PDB file of C-alpha atoms in Angstrom:
ATOM      1  CA  MET Y   1     -38.732  30.352 137.991  1.00  0.00           C
ATOM      2  CA  PRO Y   2     -37.561  33.757 136.653  1.00  0.00           C
ATOM      3  CA  SER Y   3     -34.022  34.072 135.399  1.00  0.00           C
ATOM      4  CA  VAL Y   4     -31.876  36.703 137.102  1.00  0.00           C
ATOM      5  CA  GLU Y   5     -28.284  37.809 137.053  1.00  0.00           C
ATOM      6  CA  PRO Y   6     -26.222  36.403 139.915  1.00  0.00           C
ATOM      7  CA  THR Y   7     -25.644  39.879 141.368  1.00  0.00           C
ATOM      8  CA  VAL Y   8     -27.041  43.320 140.662  1.00  0.00           C
ATOM      9  CA  GLU Y   9     -26.157  46.750 141.979  1.00  0.00           C
ATOM     10  CA  LEU Y  10     -28.468  48.745 144.197  1.00  0.00           C
ATOM     11  CA  SER Y  11     -27.870  52.254 142.885  1.00  0.00           C
ATOM     12  CA  ALA Y  12     -30.275  54.561 144.772  1.00  0.00           C
ATOM     13  CA  ILE Y  13     -33.151  54.506 147.221  1.00  0.00           C
ATOM     14  CA  THR Y  14     -36.136  56.740 147.820  1.00  0.00           C
ATOM     15  CA  VAL Y  15     -38.225  56.625 150.978  1.00  0.00           C
ATOM     16  CA  ARG Y  16     -41.860  57.531 151.484  1.00  0.00           C
ATOM     17  CA  ARG Y  17     -43.427  57.402 154.922  1.00  0.00           C
ATOM     18  CA  ARG Y  18     -46.820  55.691 154.844  1.00  0.00           C
ATOM     19  CA  ARG Y  19     -49.698  57.888 156.051  1.00  0.00           C
ATOM     20  CA  LEU Y  20     -52.217  55.985 158.087  1.00  0.00           C
ATOM     21  CA  ARG Y  21     -55.883  56.756 158.508  1.00  0.00           C
ATOM     22  CA  PRO Y  22     -57.151  57.037 162.068  1.00  0.00           C
ATOM     23  CA  PHE Y  23     -57.951  53.634 163.538  1.00  0.00           C
ATOM     24  CA  ILE Y  24     -61.143  53.337 165.554  1.00  0.00           C
ATOM     25  CA  ASP Y  25     -62.021  50.149 167.399  1.00  0.00           C
ATOM     26  CA  PHE Y  26     -65.772  50.187 168.081  1.00  0.00           C
ATOM     27  CA  GLY Y  27     -65.700  47.142 170.393  1.00  0.00           C
ATOM     28  CA  ALA Y  28     -65.689  49.166 173.631  1.00  0.00           C
ATOM     29  CA  PHE Y  29     -68.434  51.464 172.315  1.00  0.00           C
ATOM     30  CA  PHE Y  30     -70.733  48.542 171.559  1.00  0.00           C
ATOM     31  CA  LEU Y  31     -69.894  46.855 174.852  1.00  0.00           C
ATOM     32  CA  PHE Y  32     -70.800  50.063 176.754  1.00  0.00           C
ATOM     33  CA  PHE Y  33     -74.288  49.947 175.248  1.00  0.00           C
ATOM     34  CA  GLY Y  34     -74.685  46.244 175.941  1.00  0.00           C
ATOM     35  CA  ILE Y  35     -74.279  45.095 172.371  1.00  0.00           C
ATOM     36  CA  SER Y  36     -72.128  42.003 172.370  1.00  0.00           C
ATOM     37  CA  GLY Y  37     -71.087  39.502 169.830  1.00  0.00           C
ATOM     38  CA  THR Y  38     -68.073  38.022 168.165  1.00  0.00           C
ATOM     39  CA  ASP Y  39     -66.033  40.256 165.915  1.00  0.00           C
ATOM     40  CA  HIS Y  40     -64.704  37.640 163.507  1.00  0.00           C
ATOM     41  CA  GLY Y  41     -62.348  39.888 161.536  1.00  0.00           C
ATOM     42  CA  ARG Y  42     -60.834  41.839 164.430  1.00  0.00           C
ATOM     43  CA  GLU Y  43     -57.659  39.784 164.827  1.00  0.00           C
ATOM     44  CA  GLU Y  44     -56.798  40.086 161.121  1.00  0.00           C
ATOM     45  CA  ARG Y  45     -57.528  43.853 161.136  1.00  0.00           C
ATOM     46  CA  MET Y  46     -55.322  44.331 164.195  1.00  0.00           C
ATOM     47  CA  ARG Y  47     -52.489  42.335 162.589  1.00  0.00           C
ATOM     48  CA  ARG Y  48     -52.696  44.381 159.371  1.00  0.00           C
ATOM     49  CA  ARG Y  49     -52.787  47.642 161.337  1.00  0.00           C
ATOM     50  CA  PHE Y  50     -49.717  46.616 163.354  1.00  0.00           C
ATOM     51  CA  GLU Y  51     -47.809  45.798 160.156  1.00  0.00           C
ATOM     52  CA  GLN Y  52     -48.786  49.136 158.605  1.00  0.00           C
ATOM     53  CA  GLU Y  53     -47.609  51.020 161.695  1.00  0.00           C
ATOM     54  CA  PHE Y  54     -44.423  49.018 162.264  1.00  0.00           C
ATOM     55  CA  TYR Y  55     -43.326  48.820 158.600  1.00  0.00           C
ATOM     56  CA  ALA Y  56     -44.220  52.446 157.887  1.00  0.00           C
ATOM     57  CA  ASN Y  57     -41.451  53.194 155.351  1.00  0.00           C
ATOM     58  CA  VAL Y  58     -42.098  52.364 151.706  1.00  0.00           C
ATOM     59  CA  VAL Y  59     -38.623  52.125 150.151  1.00  0.00           C
ATOM     60  CA  THR Y  60     -37.989  52.028 146.418  1.00  0.00           C
ATOM     61  CA  ALA Y  61     -34.524  50.916 145.316  1.00  0.00           C
ATOM     62  CA  THR Y  62     -33.229  51.227 141.766  1.00  0.00           C
ATOM     63  CA  LEU Y  63     -31.447  48.083 140.601  1.00  0.00           C
ATOM     64  CA  ARG Y  64     -28.773  48.073 137.925  1.00  0.00           C
ATOM     65  CA  GLY Y  65     -28.852  44.753 136.174  1.00  0.00           C
ATOM     66  CA  SER Y  66     -31.374  42.397 134.660  1.00  0.00           C
ATOM     67  CA  VAL Y  67     -34.069  41.265 137.080  1.00  0.00           C
ATOM     68  CA  GLU Y  68     -37.453  40.013 135.936  1.00  0.00           C
ATOM     69  CA  PRO Y  69     -40.555  41.318 137.706  1.00  0.00           C
ATOM     70  CA  GLY Y  70     -41.559  39.350 140.782  1.00  0.00           C
ATOM     71  CA  ARG Y  71     -40.992  38.913 144.529  1.00  0.00           C
ATOM     72  CA  TYR Y  72     -37.389  38.564 145.701  1.00  0.00           C
ATOM     73  CA  ARG Y  73     -35.186  38.420 148.746  1.00  0.00           C
ATOM     74  CA  LEU Y  74     -32.093  40.537 148.081  1.00  0.00           C
ATOM     75  CA  GLU Y  75     -29.216  38.526 149.562  1.00  0.00           C
ATOM     76  CA  GLY Y  76     -26.471  40.758 150.862  1.00  0.00           C
ATOM     77  CA  LEU Y  77     -28.765  43.304 152.494  1.00  0.00           C
ATOM     78  CA  PRO Y  78     -28.919  43.578 156.299  1.00  0.00           C
ATOM     79  CA  GLN Y  79     -31.413  41.205 157.920  1.00  0.00           C
ATOM     80  CA  ASP Y  80     -33.975  43.854 158.970  1.00  0.00           C
ATOM     81  CA  ALA Y  81     -33.897  45.438 155.517  1.00  0.00           C
ATOM     82  CA  ASN Y  82     -34.641  42.076 153.921  1.00  0.00           C
ATOM     83  CA  ARG Y  83     -37.249  40.750 156.369  1.00  0.00           C
ATOM     84  CA  ARG Y  84     -40.394  41.163 154.217  1.00  0.00           C
ATOM     85  CA  GLY Y  85     -38.971  40.731 150.735  1.00  0.00           C
ATOM     86  CA  TRP Y  86     -38.962  43.093 147.766  1.00  0.00           C
ATOM     87  CA  THR Y  87     -41.257  43.429 144.749  1.00  0.00           C
ATOM     88  CA  VAL Y  88     -39.401  44.177 141.504  1.00  0.00           C
ATOM     89  CA  ASP Y  89     -41.311  45.837 138.665  1.00  0.00           C
ATOM     90  CA  ALA Y  90     -40.571  45.840 134.920  1.00  0.00           C
ATOM     91  CA  GLY Y  91     -38.490  49.036 135.209  1.00  0.00           C
ATOM     92  CA  GLY Y  92     -35.944  47.474 137.566  1.00  0.00           C
ATOM     93  CA  ARG Y  93     -37.261  49.171 140.699  1.00  0.00           C
ATOM     94  CA  ALA Y  94     -37.559  47.105 143.872  1.00  0.00           C
ATOM     95  CA  THR Y  95     -40.154  48.195 146.443  1.00  0.00           C
ATOM     96  CA  GLY Y  96     -40.276  47.006 150.030  1.00  0.00           C
ATOM     97  CA  ASP Y  97     -41.794  47.919 153.382  1.00  0.00           C
ATOM     98  CA  LEU Y  98     -39.225  48.608 156.096  1.00  0.00           C
ATOM     99  CA  SER Y  99     -39.369  49.409 159.769  1.00  0.00           C
ATOM    100  CA  ASP Y 100     -37.431  52.394 161.094  1.00  0.00           C
ATOM    101  CA  ASP Y 101     -34.645  50.025 162.235  1.00  0.00           C
ATOM    102  CA  GLY Y 102     -34.553  48.310 158.851  1.00  0.00           C
ATOM    103  CA  LEU Y 103     -34.289  51.657 157.061  1.00  0.00           C
ATOM    104  CA  ALA Y 104     -31.459  52.775 159.372  1.00  0.00           C
ATOM    105  CA  GLU Y 105     -29.596  49.495 158.711  1.00  0.00           C
ATOM    106  CA  LEU Y 106     -30.077  49.864 154.946  1.00  0.00           C
ATOM    107  CA  ARG Y 107     -28.759  53.437 154.971  1.00  0.00           C
ATOM    108  CA  ALA Y 108     -25.749  52.438 157.111  1.00  0.00           C
ATOM    109  CA  TRP Y 109     -25.056  49.499 154.771  1.00  0.00           C
ATOM    110  CA  MET Y 110     -25.135  51.810 151.740  1.00  0.00           C
ATOM    111  CA  ALA Y 111     -22.936  54.395 153.513  1.00  0.00           C
ATOM    112  CA  GLN Y 112     -20.250  51.697 153.849  1.00  0.00           C
ATOM    113  CA  GLY Y 113     -20.134  51.561 150.055  1.00  0.00           C
ATOM    114  CA  LYS Y 114     -21.832  48.190 149.767  1.00  0.00           C
ATOM    115  CA  ARG Y 115     -24.160  47.994 146.779  1.00  0.00           C
ATOM    116  CA  ARG Y 116     -24.063  44.426 145.379  1.00  0.00           C
ATOM    117  CA  VAL Y 117     -27.018  42.145 146.099  1.00  0.00           C
ATOM    118  CA  GLU Y 118     -28.141  38.777 144.816  1.00  0.00           C
ATOM    119  CA  PRO Y 119     -31.857  38.516 143.976  1.00  0.00           C
ATOM    120  CA  VAL Y 120     -33.331  35.213 145.165  1.00  0.00           C
ATOM    121  CA  PRO Y 121     -36.923  34.532 144.031  1.00  0.00           C
ATOM    122  CA  LEU Y 122     -39.450  34.029 146.828  1.00  0.00           C
ATOM    123  CA  GLU Y 123     -41.971  31.246 146.721  1.00  0.00           C
ATOM    124  CA  PRO Y 124     -45.571  32.359 146.114  1.00  0.00           C
ATOM    125  CA  GLY Y 125     -47.340  33.147 149.364  1.00  0.00           C
ATOM    126  CA  THR Y 126     -44.222  34.214 151.299  1.00  0.00           C
TER     127      THR Y 126
END
């Protein structure tokens, strides 16, 4: 398990809105022409597309303190801002996908002057 400081400071955030490619579901087209069958990967594609649309904000936060690269939950952040976890790179930048509500909560939390978080390592696969 990586060693981390008990608390680190979240100093700044940058936000990039994810651009999505057009999504075309050919199921109705094939059904119109009488071509039927089982689309085995459709459910997984639809789930991934929903996540990409709902968590459309890619947020990068700069952490002040010593945190090893890996996946973390940043205790102290609002619940929606911490829902999917954060990936910390070697430069001390944490990247996470946030919904519009999660981004609004994170900005409001930072506007209150709160900046201290506690990185808690996530188990692989979560």
